[in-house]
PDB file of C-alpha atoms in Angstrom:
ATOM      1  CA  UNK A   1      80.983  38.630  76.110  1.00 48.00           C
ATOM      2  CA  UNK A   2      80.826  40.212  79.344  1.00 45.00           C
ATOM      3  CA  UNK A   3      78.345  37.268  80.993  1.00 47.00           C
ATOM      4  CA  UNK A   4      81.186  34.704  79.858  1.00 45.00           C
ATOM      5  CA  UNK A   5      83.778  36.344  81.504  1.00 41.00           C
ATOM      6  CA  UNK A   6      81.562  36.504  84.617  1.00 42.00           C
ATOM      7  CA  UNK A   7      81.082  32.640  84.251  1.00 40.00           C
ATOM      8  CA  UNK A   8      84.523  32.251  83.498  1.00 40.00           C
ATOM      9  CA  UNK A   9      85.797  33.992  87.035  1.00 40.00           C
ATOM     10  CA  UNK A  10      83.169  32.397  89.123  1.00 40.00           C
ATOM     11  CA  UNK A  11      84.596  28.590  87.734  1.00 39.00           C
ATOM     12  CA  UNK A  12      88.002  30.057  89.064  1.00 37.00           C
ATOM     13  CA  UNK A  13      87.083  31.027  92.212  1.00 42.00           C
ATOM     14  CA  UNK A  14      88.061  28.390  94.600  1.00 44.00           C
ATOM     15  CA  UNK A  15      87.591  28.051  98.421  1.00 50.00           C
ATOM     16  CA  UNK A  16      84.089  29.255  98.576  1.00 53.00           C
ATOM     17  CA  UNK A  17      82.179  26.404 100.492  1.00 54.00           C
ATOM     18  CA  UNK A  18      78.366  26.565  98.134  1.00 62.00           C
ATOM     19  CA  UNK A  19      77.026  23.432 101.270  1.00 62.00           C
ATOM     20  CA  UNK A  20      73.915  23.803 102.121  1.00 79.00           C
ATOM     21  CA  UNK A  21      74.570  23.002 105.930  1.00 81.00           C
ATOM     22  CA  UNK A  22      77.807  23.707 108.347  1.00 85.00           C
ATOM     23  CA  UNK A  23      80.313  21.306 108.479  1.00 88.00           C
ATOM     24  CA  UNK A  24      82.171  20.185 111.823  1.00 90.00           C
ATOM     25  CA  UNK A  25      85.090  18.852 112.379  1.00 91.00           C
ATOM     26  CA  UNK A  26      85.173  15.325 114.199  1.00 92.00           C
ATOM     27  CA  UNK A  27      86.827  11.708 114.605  1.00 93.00           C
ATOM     28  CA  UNK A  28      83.953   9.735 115.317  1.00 95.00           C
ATOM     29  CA  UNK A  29      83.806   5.606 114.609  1.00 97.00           C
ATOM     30  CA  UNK A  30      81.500   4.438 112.204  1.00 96.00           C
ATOM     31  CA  UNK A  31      80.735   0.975 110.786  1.00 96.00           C
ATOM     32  CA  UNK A  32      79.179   0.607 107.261  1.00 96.00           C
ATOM     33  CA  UNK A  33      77.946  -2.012 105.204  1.00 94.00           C
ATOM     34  CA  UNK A  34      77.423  -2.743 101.076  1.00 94.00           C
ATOM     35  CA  UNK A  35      74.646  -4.697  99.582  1.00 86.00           C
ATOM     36  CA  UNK A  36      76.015  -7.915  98.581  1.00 81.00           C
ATOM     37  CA  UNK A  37      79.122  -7.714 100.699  1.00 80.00           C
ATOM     38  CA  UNK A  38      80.679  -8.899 103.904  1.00 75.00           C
ATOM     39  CA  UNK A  39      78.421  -7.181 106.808  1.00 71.00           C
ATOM     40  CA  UNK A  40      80.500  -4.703 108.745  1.00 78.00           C
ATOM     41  CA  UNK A  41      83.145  -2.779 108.243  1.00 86.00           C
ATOM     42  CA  UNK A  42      84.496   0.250 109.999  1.00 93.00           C
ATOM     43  CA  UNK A  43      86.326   3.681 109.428  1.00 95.00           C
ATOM     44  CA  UNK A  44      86.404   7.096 110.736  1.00 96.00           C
ATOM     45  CA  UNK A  45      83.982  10.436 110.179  1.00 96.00           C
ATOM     46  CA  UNK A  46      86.257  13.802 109.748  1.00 95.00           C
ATOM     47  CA  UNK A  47      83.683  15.969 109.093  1.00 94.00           C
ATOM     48  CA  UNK A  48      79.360  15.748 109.351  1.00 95.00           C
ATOM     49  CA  UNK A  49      76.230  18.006 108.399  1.00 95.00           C
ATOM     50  CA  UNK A  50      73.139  17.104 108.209  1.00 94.00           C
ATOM     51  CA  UNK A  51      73.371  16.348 104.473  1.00 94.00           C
ATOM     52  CA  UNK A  52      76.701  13.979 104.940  1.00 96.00           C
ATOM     53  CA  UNK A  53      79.944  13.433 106.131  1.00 97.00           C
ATOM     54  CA  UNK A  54      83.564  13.040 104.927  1.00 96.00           C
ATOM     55  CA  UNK A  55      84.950   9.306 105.702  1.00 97.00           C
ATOM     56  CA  UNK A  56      87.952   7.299 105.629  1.00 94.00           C
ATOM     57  CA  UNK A  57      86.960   3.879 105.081  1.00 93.00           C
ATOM     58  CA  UNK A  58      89.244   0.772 104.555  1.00 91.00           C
ATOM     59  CA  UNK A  59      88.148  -0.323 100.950  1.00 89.00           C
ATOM     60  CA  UNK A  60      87.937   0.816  97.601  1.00 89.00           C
ATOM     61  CA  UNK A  61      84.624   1.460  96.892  1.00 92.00           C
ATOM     62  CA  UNK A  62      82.817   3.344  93.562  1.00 93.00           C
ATOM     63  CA  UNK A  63      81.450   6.914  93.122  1.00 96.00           C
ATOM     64  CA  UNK A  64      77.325   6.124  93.225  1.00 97.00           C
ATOM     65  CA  UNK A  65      77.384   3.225  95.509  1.00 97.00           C
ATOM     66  CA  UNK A  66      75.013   3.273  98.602  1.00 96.00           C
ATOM     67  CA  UNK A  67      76.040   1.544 101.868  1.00 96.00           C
ATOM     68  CA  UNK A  68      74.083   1.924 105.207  1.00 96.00           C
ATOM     69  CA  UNK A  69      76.344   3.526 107.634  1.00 97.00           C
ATOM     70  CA  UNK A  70      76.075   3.438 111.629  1.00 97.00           C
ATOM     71  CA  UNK A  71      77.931   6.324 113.665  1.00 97.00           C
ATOM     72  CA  UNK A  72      78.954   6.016 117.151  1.00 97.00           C
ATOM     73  CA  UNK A  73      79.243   8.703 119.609  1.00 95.00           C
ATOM     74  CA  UNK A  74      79.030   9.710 123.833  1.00 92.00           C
ATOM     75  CA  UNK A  75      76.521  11.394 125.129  1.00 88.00           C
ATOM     76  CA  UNK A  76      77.334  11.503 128.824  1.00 88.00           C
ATOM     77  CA  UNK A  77      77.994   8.170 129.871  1.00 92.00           C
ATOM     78  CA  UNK A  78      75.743   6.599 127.491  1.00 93.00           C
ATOM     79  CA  UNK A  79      77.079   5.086 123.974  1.00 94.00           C
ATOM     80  CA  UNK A  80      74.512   6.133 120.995  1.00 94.00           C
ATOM     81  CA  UNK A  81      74.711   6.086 117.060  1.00 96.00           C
ATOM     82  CA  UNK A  82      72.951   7.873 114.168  1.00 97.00           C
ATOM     83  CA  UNK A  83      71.858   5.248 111.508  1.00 96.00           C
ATOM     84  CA  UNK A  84      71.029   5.882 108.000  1.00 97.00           C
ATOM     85  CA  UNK A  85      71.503   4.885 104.550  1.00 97.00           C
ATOM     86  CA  UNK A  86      74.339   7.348 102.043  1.00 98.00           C
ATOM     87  CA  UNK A  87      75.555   7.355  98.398  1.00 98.00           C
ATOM     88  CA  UNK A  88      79.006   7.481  97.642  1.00 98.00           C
ATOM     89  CA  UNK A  89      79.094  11.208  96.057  1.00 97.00           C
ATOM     90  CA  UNK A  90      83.380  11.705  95.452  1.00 96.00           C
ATOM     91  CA  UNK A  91      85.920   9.802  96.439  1.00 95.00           C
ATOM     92  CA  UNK A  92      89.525  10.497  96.405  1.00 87.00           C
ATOM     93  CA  UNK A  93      91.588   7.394  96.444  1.00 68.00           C
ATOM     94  CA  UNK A  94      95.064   8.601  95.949  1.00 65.00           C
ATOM     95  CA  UNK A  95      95.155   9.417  99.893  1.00 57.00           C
ATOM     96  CA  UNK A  96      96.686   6.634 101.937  1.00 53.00           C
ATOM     97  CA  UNK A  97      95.973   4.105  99.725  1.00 53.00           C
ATOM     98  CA  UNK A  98      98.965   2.318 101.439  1.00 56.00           C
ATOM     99  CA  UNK A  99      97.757   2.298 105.034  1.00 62.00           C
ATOM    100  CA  UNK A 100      94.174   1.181 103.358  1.00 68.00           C
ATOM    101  CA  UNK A 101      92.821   4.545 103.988  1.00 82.00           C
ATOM    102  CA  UNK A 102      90.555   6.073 101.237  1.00 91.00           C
ATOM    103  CA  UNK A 103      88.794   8.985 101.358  1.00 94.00           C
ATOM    104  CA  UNK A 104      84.853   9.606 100.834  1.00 97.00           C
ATOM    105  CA  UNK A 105      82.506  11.915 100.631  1.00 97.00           C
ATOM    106  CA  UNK A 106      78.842  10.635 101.331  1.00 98.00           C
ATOM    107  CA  UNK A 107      75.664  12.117 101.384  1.00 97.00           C
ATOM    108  CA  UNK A 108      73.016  11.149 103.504  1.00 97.00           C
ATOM    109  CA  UNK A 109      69.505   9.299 101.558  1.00 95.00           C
ATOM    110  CA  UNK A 110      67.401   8.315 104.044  1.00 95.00           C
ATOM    111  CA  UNK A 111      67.412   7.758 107.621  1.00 94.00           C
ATOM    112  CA  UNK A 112      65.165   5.909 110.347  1.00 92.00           C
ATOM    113  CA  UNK A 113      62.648   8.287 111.991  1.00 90.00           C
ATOM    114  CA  UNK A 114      64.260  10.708 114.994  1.00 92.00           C
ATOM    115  CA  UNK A 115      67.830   9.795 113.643  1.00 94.00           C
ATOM    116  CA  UNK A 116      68.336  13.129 112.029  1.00 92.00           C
ATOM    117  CA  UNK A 117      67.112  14.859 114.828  1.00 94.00           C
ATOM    118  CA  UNK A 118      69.525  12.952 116.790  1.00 94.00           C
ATOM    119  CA  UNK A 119      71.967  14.115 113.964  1.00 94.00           C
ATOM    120  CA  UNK A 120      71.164  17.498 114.476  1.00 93.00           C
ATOM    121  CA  UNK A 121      71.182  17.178 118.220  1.00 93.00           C
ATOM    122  CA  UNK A 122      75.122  15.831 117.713  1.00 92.00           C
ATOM    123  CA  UNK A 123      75.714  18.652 115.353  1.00 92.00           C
ATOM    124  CA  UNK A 124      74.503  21.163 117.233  1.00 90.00           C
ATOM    125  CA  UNK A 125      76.454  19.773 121.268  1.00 88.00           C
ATOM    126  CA  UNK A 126      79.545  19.990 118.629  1.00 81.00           C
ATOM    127  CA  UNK A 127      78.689  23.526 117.117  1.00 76.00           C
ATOM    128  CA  UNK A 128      78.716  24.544 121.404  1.00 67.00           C
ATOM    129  CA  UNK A 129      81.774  22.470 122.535  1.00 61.00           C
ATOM    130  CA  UNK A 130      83.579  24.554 119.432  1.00 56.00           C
ATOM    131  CA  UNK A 131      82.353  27.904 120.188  1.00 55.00           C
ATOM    132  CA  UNK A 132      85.442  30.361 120.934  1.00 49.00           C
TER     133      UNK A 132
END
């Protein structure tokens, strides 16, 4: 009896972030792609770890679905992107469905060799610019 109500309080407990890695908070451009469909399309990162990000792209799209994403960022004066492949993991569509603006969370499969260093190396020049 005891364990169950144990259970039961830890399914109410809400806020408590269980992600593996920190998220940060940016508005970086990204263009994606879907097997099958029209090449590129774009949208905008909110938040990235080194497991995923948090998207707003311009199409529906389902839960389980993998597209190969391309994100776009300054590093000095230079442009550079961290390319990769992610599965659709949630999606919330009831957003801004009117402005075309649905929200996504991906997580990342499988990425060309040095890109998630590169991620990291992002993650980490935004963990620094943050820093109080």
């Amino acid at each position: 009896m005891k364990r169950e109500k144990k259970t039961e309080q830890k399914k109410r407990v809400s806020g408590i972030d269980k992600r593996k890695h920190p998220r940060f908070f940016v508005e970086l451009p990204l263009d994606y792609s879907r097997k099958g469909k029209k090449p590129d399309f774009g949208g905008m990162v909110q938040n990235a770890s080194e497991s995923g990000i948090f998207v707003y792209l311009p199409e529906k799209i389902e839960v389980g679905e993998t597209v190969k994403v391309e994100i776009y960022f300054a590093k000095g004066l230079e442009l550079n992107t961290v390319e990769g492949t992610a599965k659709i993991v949630w999606a919330d569509l009831a957003g801004k469905e009117t402005w075309r603006e649905h929200r996504y969370g991906l997580e990342f499969h499988s990425m060309p060799r040095g890109m998630i260093q590169k991620l990291r190396n992002l993650l980490k020049d935004l963990g620094d610019t943050h820093k109080p």
